[in-house]
Short mmCIF file of C-alpha atoms in Angstrom, two decimals:
data_model
loop_
_atom_site.label_atom_id
_atom_site.label_comp_id
_atom_site.label_asym_id
_atom_site.label_seq_id
_atom_site.Cartn_x
_atom_site.Cartn_y
_atom_site.Cartn_z
CA MET A 84 0.00 0.00 0.00
CA THR A 85 1.39 3.41 -0.98
CA THR A 86 1.58 5.79 1.96
CA LEU A 87 1.34 9.54 1.86
CA ALA A 88 4.99 9.80 2.84
CA GLN A 89 5.98 7.55 -0.06
CA ARG A 90 3.93 9.65 -2.50
CA THR A 91 5.73 12.76 -1.28
CA HIS A 92 8.93 11.34 -2.82
CA ASP A 93 7.22 10.36 -6.09
CA PRO A 94 6.73 13.62 -8.02
CA ARG A 95 5.50 11.82 -11.13
CA GLY A 96 2.91 9.96 -9.10
CA ARG A 97 1.75 13.18 -7.47
CA LEU A 98 1.48 14.84 -10.87
CA ARG A 99 -0.57 11.91 -12.15
CA ASP A 100 -2.89 12.12 -9.15
CA THR A 101 -3.29 15.87 -9.70
CA LEU A 102 -4.21 15.41 -13.35
CA VAL A 103 -6.72 12.67 -12.50
CA SER A 104 -8.32 14.88 -9.87
CA ARG A 105 -8.63 17.69 -12.42
CA VAL A 106 -10.47 15.38 -14.79
CA ASP A 107 -12.81 14.41 -11.95
CA ILE A 108 -13.47 18.10 -11.27
CA ALA A 109 -14.23 18.68 -14.94
CA HIS A 110 -16.77 15.83 -14.90
CA LYS A 111 -18.41 17.31 -11.79
CA VAL A 112 -18.71 20.76 -13.39
CA ALA A 113 -20.14 19.24 -16.57
CA ALA A 114 -22.77 17.34 -14.58
CA VAL A 115 -23.90 20.31 -12.49
CA THR A 116 -23.97 22.81 -15.36
CA SER A 117 -26.15 20.47 -17.44
CA LEU A 118 -28.97 20.32 -14.87
CA ASP A 119 -32.42 21.66 -15.72
CA ARG A 120 -34.19 24.05 -13.34
CA LYS A 121 -35.78 21.33 -11.23
CA GLY A 122 -32.53 19.40 -10.94
CA LEU A 123 -30.60 22.58 -10.17
CA ASP A 124 -32.97 23.54 -7.35
CA ALA A 125 -32.53 20.11 -5.78
CA TRP A 126 -28.74 20.31 -6.11
CA VAL A 127 -28.66 23.81 -4.61
CA ALA A 128 -30.64 22.70 -1.54
CA GLU A 129 -28.15 19.90 -0.88
CA ALA A 130 -25.11 22.06 -1.57
CA LEU A 131 -26.45 24.82 0.67
CA ALA A 132 -26.72 22.45 3.62
CA GLU A 133 -23.19 21.15 2.99
CA THR A 134 -21.82 24.70 2.83
CA VAL A 135 -23.41 25.72 6.13
CA GLU A 136 -22.11 22.59 7.85
CA HIS A 137 -18.59 23.03 6.46
CA ALA A 138 -18.42 26.73 7.29
CA CYS A 139 -19.71 26.43 10.83
CA ARG A 140 -17.45 23.48 11.57
CA ASN A 141 -14.19 24.57 9.93
CA SER A 142 -14.15 28.36 9.54
CA PRO A 143 -12.96 30.08 12.74
CA PHE A 144 -15.17 33.05 11.93
CA TYR A 145 -18.41 31.10 11.48
CA ALA A 146 -17.66 28.65 14.27
CA GLY A 147 -17.52 31.63 16.61
CA SER A 148 -20.35 33.72 15.17
CA VAL A 149 -23.17 31.28 14.26
CA PRO A 150 -25.01 29.68 17.21
CA ALA A 151 -24.89 25.88 17.02
CA ASP A 152 -28.68 25.47 17.09
CA VAL A 153 -29.10 27.98 14.23
CA ALA A 154 -26.48 26.17 12.14
CA ARG A 155 -28.04 22.78 12.88
CA ALA A 156 -31.51 23.94 11.85
CA ALA A 157 -30.16 25.36 8.57
CA VAL A 158 -28.27 22.15 7.79
CA GLN A 159 -31.45 20.15 8.40
CA GLY A 160 -33.37 22.40 6.04
CA ARG A 161 -36.02 23.49 8.52
CA PRO A 162 -38.45 26.14 7.20
CA ASP A 163 -37.02 29.66 7.40
CA ALA A 164 -33.93 28.33 9.21
CA PHE A 165 -31.50 29.57 6.60
CA GLU A 166 -32.80 33.11 6.94
CA ALA A 167 -31.99 32.98 10.67
CA LEU A 168 -28.28 32.77 9.83
CA PRO A 169 -26.57 36.10 10.51
CA PHE A 170 -25.33 38.12 7.56
CA THR A 171 -21.65 38.33 6.73
CA LYS A 172 -20.43 41.83 5.90
CA ARG A 173 -17.32 43.23 4.32
CA GLU A 174 -16.11 44.57 7.65
CA HIS A 175 -16.09 40.98 8.94
CA LEU A 176 -13.71 40.00 6.15
CA SER A 177 -11.55 43.04 6.84
CA ALA A 178 -11.38 42.23 10.56
CA ALA A 179 -10.50 38.59 9.79
CA TYR A 180 -7.68 39.58 7.41
CA PRO A 181 -5.54 37.76 6.50
CA LEU A 182 -6.34 34.18 7.61
CA GLY A 183 -9.39 34.35 9.84
CA MET A 184 -11.85 33.16 7.17
CA LEU A 185 -9.77 30.14 6.10
CA ALA A 186 -11.73 26.88 6.44
CA VAL A 187 -9.18 24.32 5.19
CA PRO A 188 -5.61 23.50 6.21
CA ARG A 189 -3.15 26.06 4.87
CA ARG A 190 -1.43 23.43 2.70
CA GLU A 191 -4.63 23.00 0.62
CA VAL A 192 -4.64 26.63 -0.52
CA ILE A 193 -3.27 27.11 -4.03
CA ARG A 194 -4.26 30.78 -4.49
CA PHE A 195 -4.22 33.83 -2.26
CA ASP A 196 -5.92 36.90 -3.71
CA GLU A 197 -6.45 40.28 -2.14
CA SER A 198 -8.62 43.28 -2.81
CA SER A 199 -9.33 46.66 -1.29
CA GLY A 200 -12.27 46.85 -3.69
CA THR A 201 -14.97 49.46 -3.39
CA GLY A 202 -15.41 49.45 0.37
CA ASN A 203 -13.49 51.31 3.05
CA GLY A 204 -10.12 50.64 1.45
CA ARG A 205 -9.07 48.06 4.06
CA PRO A 206 -7.82 44.90 2.37
CA ILE A 207 -9.66 41.61 2.38
CA ALA A 208 -8.18 38.24 1.48
CA ALA A 209 -9.61 35.46 -0.66
CA PHE A 210 -8.42 31.84 -0.68
CA PHE A 211 -9.00 29.00 -3.12
CA THR A 212 -8.25 25.32 -3.15
CA MET A 213 -7.36 23.70 -6.44
CA ALA A 214 -10.95 22.45 -6.77
CA ASP A 215 -12.41 25.88 -5.93
CA TRP A 216 -10.27 27.57 -8.55
CA LEU A 217 -10.57 25.01 -11.35
CA GLU A 218 -14.34 24.63 -10.91
CA ASN A 219 -14.74 28.36 -11.35
CA ASN A 220 -12.41 28.44 -14.39
CA LEU A 221 -14.37 25.65 -16.07
CA THR A 222 -17.74 27.14 -15.20
CA VAL A 223 -16.76 30.54 -16.58
CA ALA A 224 -15.32 28.90 -19.71
CA GLY A 225 -18.61 27.14 -20.32
CA LEU A 226 -20.58 30.36 -19.99
CA LEU A 227 -18.12 32.32 -22.16
CA SER A 228 -18.50 29.73 -24.90
CA ALA A 229 -21.83 31.39 -25.72
CA VAL A 230 -19.87 34.07 -27.62
CA LEU A 231 -16.23 32.90 -27.79
CA ASP A 232 -14.51 30.01 -29.56
CA GLU A 233 -11.07 28.96 -30.77
CA ARG A 234 -11.14 31.54 -33.58
CA ASP A 235 -11.05 34.44 -31.12
CA VAL A 236 -8.07 36.45 -29.96
CA ALA A 237 -8.79 37.92 -26.53
CA ALA A 238 -6.90 40.94 -25.17
CA ILE A 239 -7.30 41.03 -21.39
CA ALA A 240 -6.83 44.51 -19.88
CA VAL A 241 -7.84 43.95 -16.26
CA PRO A 242 -5.64 43.62 -13.14
CA TYR A 243 -3.56 40.47 -12.84
CA GLU A 244 -1.94 41.50 -9.56
CA LEU A 245 -3.46 39.94 -6.41
CA ALA A 246 -7.07 40.33 -7.59
CA GLY A 247 -8.09 37.11 -9.34
CA VAL A 248 -10.18 38.52 -12.19
CA GLY A 249 -7.36 38.69 -14.73
CA GLN A 250 -6.02 35.24 -13.92
CA ASP A 251 -9.50 33.69 -13.87
CA LEU A 252 -10.59 35.12 -17.21
CA ASP A 253 -7.18 34.34 -18.73
CA ARG A 254 -7.48 30.66 -17.83
CA ALA A 255 -11.16 30.35 -18.70
CA ILE A 256 -10.70 31.89 -22.14
CA GLU A 257 -7.59 29.81 -22.74
CA ILE A 258 -9.60 26.64 -22.00
CA LEU A 259 -11.81 27.56 -24.96
CA GLY A 260 -8.78 27.48 -27.25
CA CYS A 261 -8.65 31.25 -27.77
CA THR A 262 -5.39 33.15 -28.21
CA ILE A 263 -4.63 35.32 -25.17
CA VAL A 264 -3.06 38.79 -25.25
CA PRO A 265 -2.34 39.57 -21.56
CA LEU A 266 -2.36 43.38 -21.48
CA GLY A 267 -2.88 43.72 -17.73
CA ALA A 268 -3.75 47.08 -16.23
CA ALA A 269 -1.85 50.34 -15.70
CA SER A 270 1.57 48.77 -16.09
CA PRO A 271 4.39 51.17 -17.06
CA SER A 272 5.48 48.57 -19.62
CA CYS A 273 2.05 48.37 -21.24
CA THR A 274 0.68 51.89 -21.59
CA PRO A 275 -2.68 52.64 -23.24
CA ASP A 276 -0.85 53.47 -26.47
CA ARG A 277 0.92 50.14 -26.41
CA MET A 278 -2.38 48.40 -25.67
CA VAL A 279 -3.84 49.89 -28.86
CA ASP A 280 -0.77 48.75 -30.81
CA ALA A 281 -1.14 45.24 -29.36
CA LEU A 282 -4.80 45.13 -30.37
CA ARG A 283 -3.84 45.92 -33.94
CA ARG A 284 -0.78 43.64 -34.18
CA SER A 285 -2.53 40.64 -32.63
CA GLY A 286 -5.75 41.01 -34.58
CA ALA A 287 -7.66 40.89 -31.31
CA THR A 288 -11.35 40.10 -31.79
CA THR A 289 -12.26 40.52 -28.12
CA LEU A 290 -11.35 43.18 -25.57
CA VAL A 291 -11.79 42.33 -21.88
CA CYS A 292 -11.75 45.36 -19.57
CA SER A 293 -13.96 47.85 -17.79
CA GLY A 294 -16.30 49.82 -20.04
CA THR A 295 -14.55 53.03 -19.01
CA ARG A 296 -11.17 51.66 -20.11
CA ALA A 297 -12.67 50.59 -23.45
CA LEU A 298 -13.97 54.13 -24.07
CA PHE A 299 -10.55 55.53 -23.20
CA LEU A 300 -8.68 53.11 -25.47
CA GLY A 301 -11.05 53.95 -28.29
CA GLU A 302 -10.22 57.62 -27.84
CA ILE A 303 -6.46 56.89 -27.75
CA ALA A 304 -6.81 55.00 -31.03
CA ARG A 305 -8.78 57.81 -32.67
CA ARG A 306 -6.16 60.41 -31.80
CA ARG A 307 -3.49 58.26 -33.40
CA GLY A 308 -5.43 58.08 -36.63
CA ILE A 309 -6.71 54.56 -35.94
CA ASP A 310 -10.43 53.99 -36.46
CA PRO A 311 -11.44 51.16 -34.08
CA ARG A 312 -14.36 50.24 -36.35
CA ARG A 313 -12.26 50.08 -39.54
CA ASP A 314 -8.68 49.40 -38.46
CA LEU A 315 -9.14 47.04 -35.50
CA ALA A 316 -10.80 43.62 -35.46
CA VAL A 317 -12.48 43.93 -32.04
CA SER A 318 -16.10 42.81 -32.36
CA LYS A 319 -16.79 41.93 -28.72
CA ILE A 320 -16.11 43.90 -25.53
CA LEU A 321 -16.45 41.87 -22.33
CA MET A 322 -16.87 44.35 -19.50
CA ALA A 323 -15.56 43.42 -16.06
CA GLY A 324 -15.00 45.47 -12.94
CA GLU A 325 -17.87 47.95 -13.14
CA GLY A 326 -21.52 48.22 -14.03
CA ALA A 327 -22.51 49.75 -17.35
CA SER A 328 -25.50 51.85 -18.27
CA PRO A 329 -27.40 51.20 -21.51
CA ALA A 330 -25.92 54.45 -22.87
CA LYS A 331 -22.36 53.25 -22.22
CA LYS A 332 -23.04 50.05 -24.16
CA ARG A 333 -24.42 52.09 -27.06
CA ARG A 334 -21.40 54.39 -27.07
CA LEU A 335 -19.05 51.42 -27.11
CA ALA A 336 -20.97 50.02 -30.05
CA ASP A 337 -20.68 53.37 -31.83
CA GLN A 338 -16.99 53.73 -31.09
CA TRP A 339 -15.79 50.18 -31.74
CA GLY A 340 -18.45 48.60 -33.93
CA ALA A 341 -18.54 45.91 -31.24
CA VAL A 342 -21.14 44.26 -29.02
CA ALA A 343 -20.66 45.00 -25.30
CA TYR A 344 -21.35 42.25 -22.75
CA SER A 345 -21.43 42.64 -18.95
CA MET A 346 -19.90 40.33 -16.35
CA PHE A 347 -20.21 40.61 -12.57
CA GLY A 348 -18.09 39.21 -9.77
CA MET A 349 -15.86 39.95 -6.79
CA THR A 350 -12.44 38.86 -5.65
CA GLU A 351 -13.90 37.15 -2.58
CA THR A 352 -16.65 35.31 -4.48
CA ASN A 353 -15.26 34.84 -8.00
CA THR A 354 -17.76 35.11 -10.85
CA LEU A 355 -21.38 35.80 -9.84
CA ALA A 356 -23.11 36.57 -13.15
CA MET A 357 -22.23 36.01 -16.79
CA PHE A 358 -23.82 37.09 -20.05
CA CYS A 359 -25.53 34.88 -22.60
CA ARG A 360 -25.81 35.31 -26.37
CA GLU A 361 -28.91 37.48 -25.77
CA ARG A 362 -26.73 39.83 -23.65
CA GLU A 363 -28.72 38.99 -20.53
CA SER A 364 -26.76 38.52 -17.28
CA HIS A 365 -27.37 35.09 -15.74
CA LEU A 366 -26.62 34.23 -12.13
CA VAL A 367 -24.01 31.49 -11.75
CA GLU A 368 -26.32 29.40 -9.58
CA THR A 369 -24.14 26.31 -9.96
CA ARG A 370 -21.62 27.96 -7.63
CA THR A 371 -23.56 30.48 -5.54
CA PHE A 372 -26.93 30.85 -3.80
CA PHE A 373 -28.48 34.28 -4.27
CA GLU A 374 -30.92 36.34 -2.22
CA VAL A 375 -32.23 39.88 -2.60
CA VAL A 376 -32.82 41.44 0.81
CA ASP A 377 -34.20 44.71 2.09
CA PRO A 378 -31.16 46.92 2.78
CA GLU A 379 -32.67 48.22 6.01
CA SER A 380 -34.43 45.24 7.60
CA GLY A 381 -32.49 42.40 5.99
CA ARG A 382 -35.76 40.65 5.12
CA ARG A 383 -35.56 38.42 2.06
CA LEU A 384 -37.50 39.80 -0.89
CA PRO A 385 -39.19 37.80 -3.66
CA ASP A 386 -37.88 37.56 -7.22
CA GLY A 387 -38.63 40.74 -9.13
CA SER A 388 -37.95 43.02 -6.14
CA VAL A 389 -35.12 45.52 -6.04
CA GLY A 390 -32.85 45.24 -3.03
CA GLU A 391 -29.36 44.34 -1.85
CA LEU A 392 -27.76 41.18 -3.20
CA ALA A 393 -26.62 38.65 -0.60
CA VAL A 394 -24.69 35.55 -1.66
CA THR A 395 -23.77 32.20 -0.16
CA THR A 396 -21.00 30.21 -1.80
CA LEU A 397 -21.82 26.64 -2.80
CA ALA A 398 -18.43 25.56 -4.16
CA SER A 399 -15.81 27.31 -2.04
CA ARG A 400 -14.08 25.03 0.42
CA ALA A 401 -11.21 27.34 1.31
CA MET A 402 -13.33 30.39 2.13
CA PRO A 403 -17.06 29.69 2.39
CA LEU A 404 -19.28 32.74 2.78
CA LEU A 405 -22.75 32.66 4.35
CA ARG A 406 -25.27 35.35 3.42
CA TYR A 407 -22.56 37.80 2.38
CA ARG A 408 -24.04 41.25 1.78
CA THR A 409 -22.41 42.52 -1.39
CA GLY A 410 -23.57 46.15 -1.23
CA ASP A 411 -24.95 45.83 -4.78
CA VAL A 412 -28.47 46.94 -5.64
CA CYS A 413 -29.99 44.26 -7.84
CA ARG A 414 -33.14 42.70 -9.21
CA ILE A 415 -33.49 38.97 -9.95
CA GLU A 416 -35.74 37.88 -12.80
CA ALA A 417 -36.94 34.25 -12.80
CA ALA A 418 -38.79 34.30 -16.15
CA PRO A 419 -37.07 32.13 -18.81
CA CYS A 420 -34.54 33.78 -21.08
CA ARG A 421 -34.71 33.38 -24.86
CA CYS A 422 -31.28 31.73 -24.74
CA GLY A 423 -32.81 28.70 -23.00
CA SER A 424 -30.64 28.78 -19.88
CA PRO A 425 -32.27 27.59 -16.63
CA LEU A 426 -30.28 30.20 -14.69
CA ARG A 427 -32.15 33.23 -13.39
CA ARG A 428 -31.21 36.66 -14.67
CA LEU A 429 -29.68 39.59 -12.80
CA GLN A 430 -30.26 43.29 -13.31
CA HIS A 431 -27.55 45.31 -11.62
CA ARG A 432 -28.67 48.76 -10.42
CA GLY A 433 -25.40 50.05 -8.94
CA ARG A 434 -24.02 49.95 -5.41
CA ILE A 435 -25.62 51.14 -2.19
CA GLY A 436 -22.42 53.03 -1.38
CA ASP A 437 -22.70 54.84 -4.70
CA ARG A 438 -26.13 56.31 -3.98
CA ILE A 439 -26.02 60.06 -4.37
CA PRO A 440 -28.50 62.59 -2.91
CA VAL A 441 -29.88 65.11 -5.37
CA GLY A 442 -32.21 67.45 -3.51
CA ASP A 443 -34.79 65.19 -1.84
CA ARG A 444 -34.14 62.27 -4.22
CA TRP A 445 -31.49 59.61 -4.58
CA THR A 446 -29.70 58.70 -7.76
CA SER A 447 -26.69 56.62 -8.74
CA GLN A 448 -23.54 57.00 -10.77
CA LEU A 449 -25.01 54.63 -13.35
CA GLU A 450 -28.12 56.77 -13.80
CA ILE A 451 -26.04 59.93 -14.19
CA GLU A 452 -23.82 58.10 -16.69
CA ASP A 453 -26.90 57.06 -18.67
CA ILE A 454 -28.24 60.63 -18.77
CA VAL A 455 -24.95 62.19 -19.88
CA LEU A 456 -23.69 59.55 -22.31
CA SER A 457 -27.12 59.36 -23.94
CA ALA A 458 -26.73 63.03 -24.88
CA MET A 459 -23.09 62.89 -26.02
CA THR A 460 -22.61 62.14 -29.70
CA THR A 461 -18.89 62.84 -30.15
CA GLY A 462 -15.85 61.43 -28.37
CA PRO A 463 -14.14 61.52 -26.02
CA TYR A 464 -16.98 59.82 -24.16
CA TYR A 465 -16.14 60.88 -20.63
CA PHE A 466 -17.16 63.65 -18.31
CA ALA A 467 -17.04 64.58 -14.63
CA PHE A 468 -19.84 65.36 -12.23
CA ASP A 469 -20.58 66.62 -8.76
CA ILE A 470 -23.72 67.48 -6.82
CA ASP A 471 -24.50 70.81 -5.22
CA GLY A 472 -27.81 70.42 -3.39
CA ASP A 473 -30.36 69.83 -6.13
CA VAL A 474 -27.98 70.92 -8.90
CA LEU A 475 -26.14 68.41 -11.07
CA GLU A 476 -22.78 69.90 -12.03
CA ILE A 477 -21.36 68.46 -15.25
CA ALA A 478 -17.89 69.07 -16.71
CA LEU A 479 -17.74 68.28 -20.42
CA PRO A 480 -14.86 68.04 -22.91
CA PRO A 481 -14.85 70.75 -25.60
CA SER A 482 -16.23 68.37 -28.23
CA SER A 483 -19.44 67.92 -26.22
CA ALA A 484 -19.88 71.47 -24.91
CA ASP A 485 -22.32 72.43 -27.68
CA GLU A 486 -25.76 73.77 -26.83
CA ALA A 487 -27.64 70.73 -28.13
CA THR A 488 -25.70 68.32 -25.89
CA ARG A 489 -26.12 70.56 -22.85
CA ALA A 490 -29.85 70.90 -23.50
CA ALA A 491 -30.29 67.13 -23.79
CA ILE A 492 -28.41 66.55 -20.50
CA ALA A 493 -30.43 69.25 -18.77
CA ALA A 494 -33.69 67.70 -19.96
CA GLY A 495 -32.64 64.25 -18.77
CA ALA A 496 -31.59 65.54 -15.36
CA ARG A 497 -34.85 67.46 -14.99
CA ASP A 498 -37.11 64.60 -16.10
CA ARG A 499 -35.35 61.75 -14.30
CA LEU A 500 -33.87 63.43 -11.23
CA GLY A 501 -35.88 66.59 -10.76
CA ALA A 502 -32.53 68.40 -10.82
CA SER A 503 -31.26 71.50 -12.50
CA THR A 504 -27.85 71.50 -14.18
CA ARG A 505 -24.74 73.63 -14.27
CA PHE A 506 -21.99 73.08 -16.83
CA GLY A 507 -18.27 73.71 -16.89
CA PRO A 508 -15.20 72.60 -18.88
CA LEU A 509 -13.50 69.26 -18.23
CA ASP A 510 -9.81 69.40 -17.35
CA THR A 511 -9.11 66.75 -19.98
CA ASP A 512 -5.39 66.36 -19.29
CA ARG A 513 -5.89 65.83 -15.58
CA PHE A 514 -8.80 63.49 -16.18
CA GLU A 515 -6.90 61.35 -18.66
CA THR A 516 -3.92 61.13 -16.31
CA THR A 517 -6.26 59.54 -13.79
CA LEU A 518 -7.52 57.06 -16.36
CA ARG A 519 -3.99 56.20 -17.51
CA THR A 520 -2.75 55.46 -14.01
CA SER A 521 -5.82 53.67 -12.65
CA ALA A 522 -5.61 49.88 -12.45
CA LYS A 523 -9.38 49.68 -12.75
CA PRO A 524 -10.80 52.84 -14.31
CA THR A 525 -14.54 53.01 -13.64
CA MET A 526 -17.30 55.55 -13.10
CA ARG A 527 -15.65 56.32 -9.76
CA ASN A 528 -13.05 58.27 -11.71
CA PHE A 529 -15.87 60.55 -12.87
CA SER A 530 -17.17 61.57 -9.48
CA ALA A 531 -16.02 63.28 -6.32
CA TYR A 532 -18.21 60.73 -4.53
CA GLY A 533 -15.88 57.94 -5.64
CA GLY A 534 -12.80 59.61 -4.26
CA GLY A 535 -11.28 60.28 -7.64
CA GLY A 536 -12.15 63.96 -7.79
CA ALA A 537 -14.50 65.53 -10.27
CA ALA A 538 -11.59 66.60 -12.47
CA GLY A 539 -13.66 69.48 -13.78
CA GLU A 540 -13.61 73.23 -13.51
CA GLY A 541 -16.45 75.64 -12.89
#
């Protein structure tokens, strides 16, 4: 009989065992992702109980924070027992940094990721076993296959450092047989100008980045005499790292001649929602259990309601999360999609932390983006904004400072926000410096509320 100690001195045997285990993981993913809605619901119920039991037994955080009787009732599937579990919040992950959420022996961890994200800036850690990581890669690859295949060349311009999004998408797209162009984000050795050159030289058909970065790269190309629609082969833009308004997707289509698709995920959870060929965002329910809850009371809301998204991992052994409040305002739609997927759909409405008071109303960065970009007809497609009471202050680049554009923005702000508007010039150089040096340029660069400064004058 071969002992563990003997296997330790047999590197070829260990490699063989690793490869066999990876095949087993692939078979598991294939089985779960092929379930119909009824089969998926049954699988989720079983996986949910297993997750609660594992977390409360092996995670120091949950072992100390979830009463034993509450955990036991949830594992047994008693009515309403799951909703009695306390919520997990970002501050819990920050306080547990770096190892307090780990639920497996340290030797089983193959990835350590870290993010300061969109919260209070304090870092949080994320851990993955080999099975956690590979299951997510394979699941994402299967979902991406709706629009990508081996003929595609994918340029990935998202962070590779610490945050897992770049590595995850890189591996998932590679599994599909695509060619990868690893641009990364904000590296001195790969400037926006060099990114544009790489897109042209490689014949990239797909650009993976935030929507804001895609608008910026399109502007860089235009200034260099490169027409993205005519001179580049990009036909698909896969947006990661920020939400996107309908207007932003239209502007990307105008600028690039490409179809824009939205993805949604977090470092601590991996991928949460992925697009289909109909450009609908589907929840990855084969890896995560989703709830929409009232932001104030925490009460679970039915499908179709708008509230805060809370998630429970179903396939994360290293770092299980129970009822993790994401801070994202969402709506879940259960009606079937035309693509035929059994997975429910997600409508992302921005983040609770991004809510902005305008007079006696609340709005969001996404709504302001939709109002302004809907009115803009000429690049560069960026602007800056701030709020002064019930006045929306907008700084526009010279190309969009015409009367017609201002009038359209003013009408949108009045009709949708009940706000008046005040306009000023955009400090374009300062604004573009921020975009060039940001690892993840998003709408937060456009607003004083995001900490990036309004970058405008007047």
